[in-house]
């Protein structure tokens, strides 16, 4: 399934659930992979903003995050380096408090993951956020794969740097796309058999190569290019597209 042509008229299936160029119902079992963005998609917060709050820099960091997610900053890697630099001096315990006290799954997240796994799909979490959160969510939800950025911590304190990993330095939009394509290859499916869900501009590249792109309470630029837009309710509203016998 190709990216959504701008000429296709959106059609509201029900309040807050819009599709373009799709004939619902689909069959969930016809897909083999679902890829989730993390911040503001699978979970309720932008983790970098909440960590910055501990450093008294949330307003400054959140402004950069918002601009990056809206697609107003073209160099995602540099924008992330700038934000992470402002986290220098935050303790690992303060990061842990963000996970314990502020991070929540978005409504319907666990239900959608369970439904996809029951239908035989593999589940990928691919994020421009941080392994501290992504790896814990992978274990908590029994996800199959997770890729995100590694904050450097020395003596229990953030250094303000990101640690390169075996696959590269920063998981930006291009790396999200590559990760989805490589995961499809790994599990032996076509990208057209993949679903990608996201909310920000750095999700557009992975959304452009899959069979079903889903915008969840997304920025306008993302909503306009997705096959499916969920603007009300939880992530599990995606299941309304699929027939019961799927």
PDB file of C-alpha atoms in Angstrom:
ATOM      1  CA  UNK A   1       0.000   0.000   0.000  1.00  0.00           C
ATOM      2  CA  UNK A   2       1.517   3.293  -1.090  1.00  0.00           C
ATOM      3  CA  UNK A   3       1.640   6.529   0.924  1.00  0.00           C
ATOM      4  CA  UNK A   4      -1.657   8.351   1.009  1.00  0.00           C
ATOM      5  CA  UNK A   5      -2.182  10.584  -2.031  1.00  0.00           C
ATOM      6  CA  UNK A   6      -3.174  14.101  -0.999  1.00  0.00           C
ATOM      7  CA  UNK A   7      -6.178  13.858  -3.322  1.00  0.00           C
ATOM      8  CA  UNK A   8      -7.814  11.048  -1.347  1.00  0.00           C
ATOM      9  CA  UNK A   9     -10.710  12.371   0.689  1.00  0.00           C
ATOM     10  CA  UNK A  10     -10.708  11.386   4.356  1.00  0.00           C
ATOM     11  CA  UNK A  11     -13.741   9.428   5.520  1.00  0.00           C
ATOM     12  CA  UNK A  12     -14.885   9.322   9.139  1.00  0.00           C
ATOM     13  CA  UNK A  13     -15.764   5.765  10.150  1.00  0.00           C
ATOM     14  CA  UNK A  14     -16.942   6.958  13.551  1.00  0.00           C
ATOM     15  CA  UNK A  15     -16.288  10.060  15.667  1.00  0.00           C
ATOM     16  CA  UNK A  16     -12.543  10.568  15.984  1.00  0.00           C
ATOM     17  CA  UNK A  17     -11.597   7.726  13.605  1.00  0.00           C
ATOM     18  CA  UNK A  18     -10.793   8.756  10.029  1.00  0.00           C
ATOM     19  CA  UNK A  19      -9.486   6.707   7.105  1.00  0.00           C
ATOM     20  CA  UNK A  20      -8.168   7.544   3.639  1.00  0.00           C
ATOM     21  CA  UNK A  21      -8.262   5.120   0.743  1.00  0.00           C
ATOM     22  CA  UNK A  22      -9.183   2.089   2.851  1.00  0.00           C
ATOM     23  CA  UNK A  23     -12.048  -0.320   2.483  1.00  0.00           C
ATOM     24  CA  UNK A  24     -12.747  -1.485   6.015  1.00  0.00           C
ATOM     25  CA  UNK A  25     -13.031  -4.019   7.470  1.00  0.00           C
ATOM     26  CA  UNK A  26      -9.541  -5.393   7.007  1.00  0.00           C
ATOM     27  CA  UNK A  27      -8.149  -8.620   8.433  1.00  0.00           C
ATOM     28  CA  UNK A  28      -5.648  -8.220  11.259  1.00  0.00           C
ATOM     29  CA  UNK A  29      -4.122 -11.626  10.488  1.00  0.00           C
ATOM     30  CA  UNK A  30      -3.114 -10.361   7.059  1.00  0.00           C
ATOM     31  CA  UNK A  31      -0.483  -8.231   8.821  1.00  0.00           C
ATOM     32  CA  UNK A  32       2.690  -9.613  10.383  1.00  0.00           C
ATOM     33  CA  UNK A  33       4.233  -6.641  12.212  1.00  0.00           C
ATOM     34  CA  UNK A  34       3.072  -3.579  14.127  1.00  0.00           C
ATOM     35  CA  UNK A  35       5.588  -0.827  14.940  1.00  0.00           C
ATOM     36  CA  UNK A  36       4.876   1.724  17.646  1.00  0.00           C
ATOM     37  CA  UNK A  37       6.466   5.064  18.318  1.00  0.00           C
ATOM     38  CA  UNK A  38       6.853   5.491  22.085  1.00  0.00           C
ATOM     39  CA  UNK A  39       6.551   9.078  23.343  1.00  0.00           C
ATOM     40  CA  UNK A  40       3.014  10.487  23.018  1.00  0.00           C
ATOM     41  CA  UNK A  41       1.962   7.359  21.113  1.00  0.00           C
ATOM     42  CA  UNK A  42       2.379   4.221  23.216  1.00  0.00           C
ATOM     43  CA  UNK A  43       2.834   6.349  26.349  1.00  0.00           C
ATOM     44  CA  UNK A  44       1.378   9.630  27.580  1.00  0.00           C
ATOM     45  CA  UNK A  45       4.522  11.779  27.872  1.00  0.00           C
ATOM     46  CA  UNK A  46       7.573  13.037  26.024  1.00  0.00           C
ATOM     47  CA  UNK A  47      10.236  11.533  28.275  1.00  0.00           C
ATOM     48  CA  UNK A  48      12.943  14.056  27.385  1.00  0.00           C
ATOM     49  CA  UNK A  49      10.661  16.906  28.456  1.00  0.00           C
ATOM     50  CA  UNK A  50       9.868  15.265  31.781  1.00  0.00           C
ATOM     51  CA  UNK A  51      13.547  14.541  32.509  1.00  0.00           C
ATOM     52  CA  UNK A  52      14.294  18.182  31.679  1.00  0.00           C
ATOM     53  CA  UNK A  53      11.766  19.198  34.322  1.00  0.00           C
ATOM     54  CA  UNK A  54      14.112  17.743  36.931  1.00  0.00           C
ATOM     55  CA  UNK A  55      16.818  20.085  35.628  1.00  0.00           C
ATOM     56  CA  UNK A  56      14.499  23.096  35.645  1.00  0.00           C
ATOM     57  CA  UNK A  57      14.652  23.263  31.832  1.00  0.00           C
ATOM     58  CA  UNK A  58      11.344  21.756  30.745  1.00  0.00           C
ATOM     59  CA  UNK A  59      10.058  24.875  28.977  1.00  0.00           C
ATOM     60  CA  UNK A  60      13.207  25.195  26.888  1.00  0.00           C
ATOM     61  CA  UNK A  61      13.399  21.502  26.010  1.00  0.00           C
ATOM     62  CA  UNK A  62       9.674  21.105  25.363  1.00  0.00           C
ATOM     63  CA  UNK A  63       9.759  23.962  22.845  1.00  0.00           C
ATOM     64  CA  UNK A  64      12.449  22.151  20.838  1.00  0.00           C
ATOM     65  CA  UNK A  65      10.531  18.866  21.088  1.00  0.00           C
ATOM     66  CA  UNK A  66       7.319  20.447  19.843  1.00  0.00           C
ATOM     67  CA  UNK A  67       9.066  22.060  16.884  1.00  0.00           C
ATOM     68  CA  UNK A  68      10.766  18.762  15.987  1.00  0.00           C
ATOM     69  CA  UNK A  69       7.510  16.794  16.198  1.00  0.00           C
ATOM     70  CA  UNK A  70       5.703  19.319  14.020  1.00  0.00           C
ATOM     71  CA  UNK A  71       8.435  18.971  11.396  1.00  0.00           C
ATOM     72  CA  UNK A  72       9.707  22.525  11.836  1.00  0.00           C
ATOM     73  CA  UNK A  73      13.216  21.263  12.674  1.00  0.00           C
ATOM     74  CA  UNK A  74      14.638  19.214   9.830  1.00  0.00           C
ATOM     75  CA  UNK A  75      17.723  17.876  11.645  1.00  0.00           C
ATOM     76  CA  UNK A  76      16.217  15.602  14.282  1.00  0.00           C
ATOM     77  CA  UNK A  77      19.589  14.299  15.415  1.00  0.00           C
ATOM     78  CA  UNK A  78      20.901  17.763  16.192  1.00  0.00           C
ATOM     79  CA  UNK A  79      17.685  18.736  17.952  1.00  0.00           C
ATOM     80  CA  UNK A  80      17.964  15.648  20.167  1.00  0.00           C
ATOM     81  CA  UNK A  81      21.624  16.336  20.941  1.00  0.00           C
ATOM     82  CA  UNK A  82      20.673  19.877  21.979  1.00  0.00           C
ATOM     83  CA  UNK A  83      17.927  18.621  24.267  1.00  0.00           C
ATOM     84  CA  UNK A  84      20.032  15.855  25.809  1.00  0.00           C
ATOM     85  CA  UNK A  85      22.849  18.329  26.489  1.00  0.00           C
ATOM     86  CA  UNK A  86      20.408  20.280  28.646  1.00  0.00           C
ATOM     87  CA  UNK A  87      19.818  17.155  30.756  1.00  0.00           C
ATOM     88  CA  UNK A  88      23.388  17.138  32.061  1.00  0.00           C
ATOM     89  CA  UNK A  89      23.461  16.721  35.820  1.00  0.00           C
ATOM     90  CA  UNK A  90      20.100  14.982  36.178  1.00  0.00           C
ATOM     91  CA  UNK A  91      20.492  11.912  38.370  1.00  0.00           C
ATOM     92  CA  UNK A  92      19.548   8.378  37.382  1.00  0.00           C
ATOM     93  CA  UNK A  93      17.141   8.370  40.324  1.00  0.00           C
ATOM     94  CA  UNK A  94      15.352  11.381  38.873  1.00  0.00           C
ATOM     95  CA  UNK A  95      15.030   9.513  35.568  1.00  0.00           C
ATOM     96  CA  UNK A  96      13.611   6.558  37.503  1.00  0.00           C
ATOM     97  CA  UNK A  97      11.059   8.874  39.125  1.00  0.00           C
ATOM     98  CA  UNK A  98       9.857   9.948  35.684  1.00  0.00           C
ATOM     99  CA  UNK A  99       9.242   6.291  34.829  1.00  0.00           C
ATOM    100  CA  UNK A 100       7.534   5.522  38.144  1.00  0.00           C
ATOM    101  CA  UNK A 101       5.509   8.662  38.671  1.00  0.00           C
ATOM    102  CA  UNK A 102       4.807  10.252  35.284  1.00  0.00           C
ATOM    103  CA  UNK A 103       4.910   7.618  32.567  1.00  0.00           C
ATOM    104  CA  UNK A 104       1.599   5.917  31.816  1.00  0.00           C
ATOM    105  CA  UNK A 105       0.502   3.743  28.931  1.00  0.00           C
ATOM    106  CA  UNK A 106      -1.894   5.577  26.682  1.00  0.00           C
ATOM    107  CA  UNK A 107      -5.466   4.233  26.788  1.00  0.00           C
ATOM    108  CA  UNK A 108      -5.898   1.047  24.802  1.00  0.00           C
ATOM    109  CA  UNK A 109      -2.154   0.409  24.435  1.00  0.00           C
ATOM    110  CA  UNK A 110      -2.054  -2.893  26.314  1.00  0.00           C
ATOM    111  CA  UNK A 111      -5.294  -4.045  24.676  1.00  0.00           C
ATOM    112  CA  UNK A 112      -4.013  -3.331  21.159  1.00  0.00           C
ATOM    113  CA  UNK A 113      -0.694  -5.070  21.810  1.00  0.00           C
ATOM    114  CA  UNK A 114      -2.491  -8.145  23.161  1.00  0.00           C
ATOM    115  CA  UNK A 115      -4.862  -8.254  20.191  1.00  0.00           C
ATOM    116  CA  UNK A 116      -1.988  -7.987  17.722  1.00  0.00           C
ATOM    117  CA  UNK A 117       0.006 -10.702  19.452  1.00  0.00           C
ATOM    118  CA  UNK A 118      -3.069 -12.947  19.546  1.00  0.00           C
ATOM    119  CA  UNK A 119      -3.440 -12.451  15.790  1.00  0.00           C
ATOM    120  CA  UNK A 120       0.164 -13.538  15.259  1.00  0.00           C
ATOM    121  CA  UNK A 121       1.810 -10.148  14.712  1.00  0.00           C
ATOM    122  CA  UNK A 122       5.271  -9.319  16.015  1.00  0.00           C
ATOM    123  CA  UNK A 123       5.471  -6.036  17.944  1.00  0.00           C
ATOM    124  CA  UNK A 124       8.250  -3.468  17.528  1.00  0.00           C
ATOM    125  CA  UNK A 125       8.818  -0.374  19.666  1.00  0.00           C
ATOM    126  CA  UNK A 126      11.018   2.065  17.743  1.00  0.00           C
ATOM    127  CA  UNK A 127      11.666   5.400  19.378  1.00  0.00           C
ATOM    128  CA  UNK A 128      13.624   8.613  19.186  1.00  0.00           C
ATOM    129  CA  UNK A 129      13.433   8.466  22.980  1.00  0.00           C
ATOM    130  CA  UNK A 130      15.544   6.498  25.400  1.00  0.00           C
ATOM    131  CA  UNK A 131      16.355   2.891  26.215  1.00  0.00           C
ATOM    132  CA  UNK A 132      15.735   3.531  29.935  1.00  0.00           C
ATOM    133  CA  UNK A 133      12.030   3.681  29.129  1.00  0.00           C
ATOM    134  CA  UNK A 134      11.764   1.641  25.928  1.00  0.00           C
ATOM    135  CA  UNK A 135      13.476  -1.438  27.354  1.00  0.00           C
ATOM    136  CA  UNK A 136      11.250  -1.392  30.435  1.00  0.00           C
ATOM    137  CA  UNK A 137       8.158  -1.107  28.256  1.00  0.00           C
ATOM    138  CA  UNK A 138       9.428  -3.942  26.056  1.00  0.00           C
ATOM    139  CA  UNK A 139       9.660  -6.199  29.113  1.00  0.00           C
ATOM    140  CA  UNK A 140       6.424  -4.944  30.671  1.00  0.00           C
ATOM    141  CA  UNK A 141       4.340  -5.556  27.536  1.00  0.00           C
ATOM    142  CA  UNK A 142       6.315  -8.583  26.261  1.00  0.00           C
ATOM    143  CA  UNK A 143       7.177  -6.795  23.012  1.00  0.00           C
ATOM    144  CA  UNK A 144       9.316  -8.628  20.476  1.00  0.00           C
ATOM    145  CA  UNK A 145      11.736  -5.823  19.535  1.00  0.00           C
ATOM    146  CA  UNK A 146      12.759  -2.382  20.808  1.00  0.00           C
ATOM    147  CA  UNK A 147      15.177   0.227  19.497  1.00  0.00           C
ATOM    148  CA  UNK A 148      15.869   3.650  20.994  1.00  0.00           C
ATOM    149  CA  UNK A 149      18.662   5.964  22.125  1.00  0.00           C
ATOM    150  CA  UNK A 150      21.047   5.303  24.991  1.00  0.00           C
ATOM    151  CA  UNK A 151      21.675   8.110  27.477  1.00  0.00           C
ATOM    152  CA  UNK A 152      25.196   8.187  28.869  1.00  0.00           C
ATOM    153  CA  UNK A 153      25.213   7.855  32.659  1.00  0.00           C
ATOM    154  CA  UNK A 154      28.376   8.151  34.707  1.00  0.00           C
ATOM    155  CA  UNK A 155      28.431   7.776  38.484  1.00  0.00           C
ATOM    156  CA  UNK A 156      24.629   7.874  38.540  1.00  0.00           C
ATOM    157  CA  UNK A 157      24.377  11.187  36.667  1.00  0.00           C
ATOM    158  CA  UNK A 158      23.487  12.045  33.054  1.00  0.00           C
ATOM    159  CA  UNK A 159      26.436  13.452  31.136  1.00  0.00           C
ATOM    160  CA  UNK A 160      24.339  15.213  28.517  1.00  0.00           C
ATOM    161  CA  UNK A 161      25.494  12.836  25.772  1.00  0.00           C
ATOM    162  CA  UNK A 162      24.055   9.926  23.789  1.00  0.00           C
ATOM    163  CA  UNK A 163      26.044   6.705  23.489  1.00  0.00           C
ATOM    164  CA  UNK A 164      26.429   5.225  19.968  1.00  0.00           C
ATOM    165  CA  UNK A 165      25.141   1.648  19.646  1.00  0.00           C
ATOM    166  CA  UNK A 166      25.951  -1.179  17.235  1.00  0.00           C
ATOM    167  CA  UNK A 167      23.298  -0.008  14.754  1.00  0.00           C
ATOM    168  CA  UNK A 168      24.257   3.693  14.787  1.00  0.00           C
ATOM    169  CA  UNK A 169      24.264   6.869  16.838  1.00  0.00           C
ATOM    170  CA  UNK A 170      20.686   8.201  17.020  1.00  0.00           C
ATOM    171  CA  UNK A 171      17.323   6.676  16.171  1.00  0.00           C
ATOM    172  CA  UNK A 172      15.849   9.402  13.977  1.00  0.00           C
ATOM    173  CA  UNK A 173      13.223   9.169  11.243  1.00  0.00           C
ATOM    174  CA  UNK A 174      15.583   7.487   8.774  1.00  0.00           C
ATOM    175  CA  UNK A 175      16.626   4.911  11.375  1.00  0.00           C
ATOM    176  CA  UNK A 176      12.996   4.236  12.287  1.00  0.00           C
ATOM    177  CA  UNK A 177      12.326   3.481   8.615  1.00  0.00           C
ATOM    178  CA  UNK A 178      15.406   1.252   8.367  1.00  0.00           C
ATOM    179  CA  UNK A 179      14.475  -0.555  11.583  1.00  0.00           C
ATOM    180  CA  UNK A 180      10.977  -1.328  10.323  1.00  0.00           C
ATOM    181  CA  UNK A 181      12.317  -2.588   6.989  1.00  0.00           C
ATOM    182  CA  UNK A 182      15.011  -4.710   8.658  1.00  0.00           C
ATOM    183  CA  UNK A 183      12.490  -6.173  11.091  1.00  0.00           C
ATOM    184  CA  UNK A 184      10.203  -7.093   8.189  1.00  0.00           C
ATOM    185  CA  UNK A 185      13.138  -8.832   6.540  1.00  0.00           C
ATOM    186  CA  UNK A 186      14.049 -10.588   9.787  1.00  0.00           C
ATOM    187  CA  UNK A 187      10.583 -12.048  10.304  1.00  0.00           C
ATOM    188  CA  UNK A 188      10.069 -12.745   6.599  1.00  0.00           C
ATOM    189  CA  UNK A 189       7.263 -10.395   5.672  1.00  0.00           C
ATOM    190  CA  UNK A 190       6.712  -7.631   3.150  1.00  0.00           C
ATOM    191  CA  UNK A 191       6.564  -4.014   4.404  1.00  0.00           C
ATOM    192  CA  UNK A 192       3.013  -3.983   3.034  1.00  0.00           C
ATOM    193  CA  UNK A 193       2.189  -6.465   5.814  1.00  0.00           C
ATOM    194  CA  UNK A 194       3.329  -3.985   8.478  1.00  0.00           C
ATOM    195  CA  UNK A 195       1.459  -1.358  10.496  1.00  0.00           C
ATOM    196  CA  UNK A 196       3.195   1.751  11.878  1.00  0.00           C
ATOM    197  CA  UNK A 197       1.701   4.052  14.513  1.00  0.00           C
ATOM    198  CA  UNK A 198       3.102   7.451  15.426  1.00  0.00           C
ATOM    199  CA  UNK A 199       2.348  11.088  16.168  1.00  0.00           C
ATOM    200  CA  UNK A 200       5.358  13.164  15.124  1.00  0.00           C
ATOM    201  CA  UNK A 201       7.255  14.167  11.999  1.00  0.00           C
ATOM    202  CA  UNK A 202      10.056  11.717  12.774  1.00  0.00           C
ATOM    203  CA  UNK A 203       7.521   8.898  12.301  1.00  0.00           C
ATOM    204  CA  UNK A 204       6.682   9.843   8.720  1.00  0.00           C
ATOM    205  CA  UNK A 205       9.524   7.886   7.108  1.00  0.00           C
ATOM    206  CA  UNK A 206       8.531   4.575   8.688  1.00  0.00           C
ATOM    207  CA  UNK A 207       4.872   5.304   8.031  1.00  0.00           C
ATOM    208  CA  UNK A 208       5.622   5.837   4.333  1.00  0.00           C
ATOM    209  CA  UNK A 209       6.952   2.313   3.751  1.00  0.00           C
ATOM    210  CA  UNK A 210       4.306   0.181   5.491  1.00  0.00           C
ATOM    211  CA  UNK A 211       0.969  -1.145   4.396  1.00  0.00           C
ATOM    212  CA  UNK A 212      -1.035   0.681   7.065  1.00  0.00           C
ATOM    213  CA  UNK A 213       0.059   4.011   8.564  1.00  0.00           C
ATOM    214  CA  UNK A 214      -1.748   5.223  11.684  1.00  0.00           C
ATOM    215  CA  UNK A 215      -1.619   8.711  13.212  1.00  0.00           C
ATOM    216  CA  UNK A 216      -2.490   8.735  16.917  1.00  0.00           C
ATOM    217  CA  UNK A 217      -3.526  12.162  18.229  1.00  0.00           C
ATOM    218  CA  UNK A 218      -0.888  13.376  15.850  1.00  0.00           C
ATOM    219  CA  UNK A 219       0.623  16.611  14.595  1.00  0.00           C
ATOM    220  CA  UNK A 220      -1.212  18.011  11.538  1.00  0.00           C
ATOM    221  CA  UNK A 221       1.554  17.060   9.103  1.00  0.00           C
ATOM    222  CA  UNK A 222       1.396  13.450  10.254  1.00  0.00           C
ATOM    223  CA  UNK A 223      -2.375  13.256  10.360  1.00  0.00           C
ATOM    224  CA  UNK A 224      -2.605  14.515   6.781  1.00  0.00           C
ATOM    225  CA  UNK A 225      -0.314  11.772   5.446  1.00  0.00           C
ATOM    226  CA  UNK A 226      -1.582   8.763   7.392  1.00  0.00           C
ATOM    227  CA  UNK A 227      -4.040   6.189   6.120  1.00  0.00           C
ATOM    228  CA  UNK A 228      -5.752   6.167   9.513  1.00  0.00           C
ATOM    229  CA  UNK A 229      -6.123   8.974  12.062  1.00  0.00           C
ATOM    230  CA  UNK A 230      -7.248   8.326  15.628  1.00  0.00           C
ATOM    231  CA  UNK A 231      -8.154  11.661  17.230  1.00  0.00           C
ATOM    232  CA  UNK A 232     -10.380  10.474  20.061  1.00  0.00           C
ATOM    233  CA  UNK A 233     -10.253   7.491  22.368  1.00  0.00           C
ATOM    234  CA  UNK A 234      -7.479   4.965  22.799  1.00  0.00           C
ATOM    235  CA  UNK A 235      -4.972   3.162  20.614  1.00  0.00           C
ATOM    236  CA  UNK A 236      -7.230   0.124  20.505  1.00  0.00           C
ATOM    237  CA  UNK A 237      -9.659   2.042  18.315  1.00  0.00           C
ATOM    238  CA  UNK A 238      -7.494   0.753  15.488  1.00  0.00           C
ATOM    239  CA  UNK A 239      -9.233  -2.576  15.998  1.00  0.00           C
ATOM    240  CA  UNK A 240     -12.465  -1.039  14.673  1.00  0.00           C
ATOM    241  CA  UNK A 241     -10.934  -1.350  11.185  1.00  0.00           C
ATOM    242  CA  UNK A 242     -10.688  -5.115  11.390  1.00  0.00           C
ATOM    243  CA  UNK A 243     -13.369  -7.744  10.974  1.00  0.00           C
ATOM    244  CA  UNK A 244     -14.275  -9.979  13.905  1.00  0.00           C
ATOM    245  CA  UNK A 245     -13.123 -13.121  12.105  1.00  0.00           C
ATOM    246  CA  UNK A 246      -9.621 -11.616  11.649  1.00  0.00           C
TER     247      UNK A 246
END
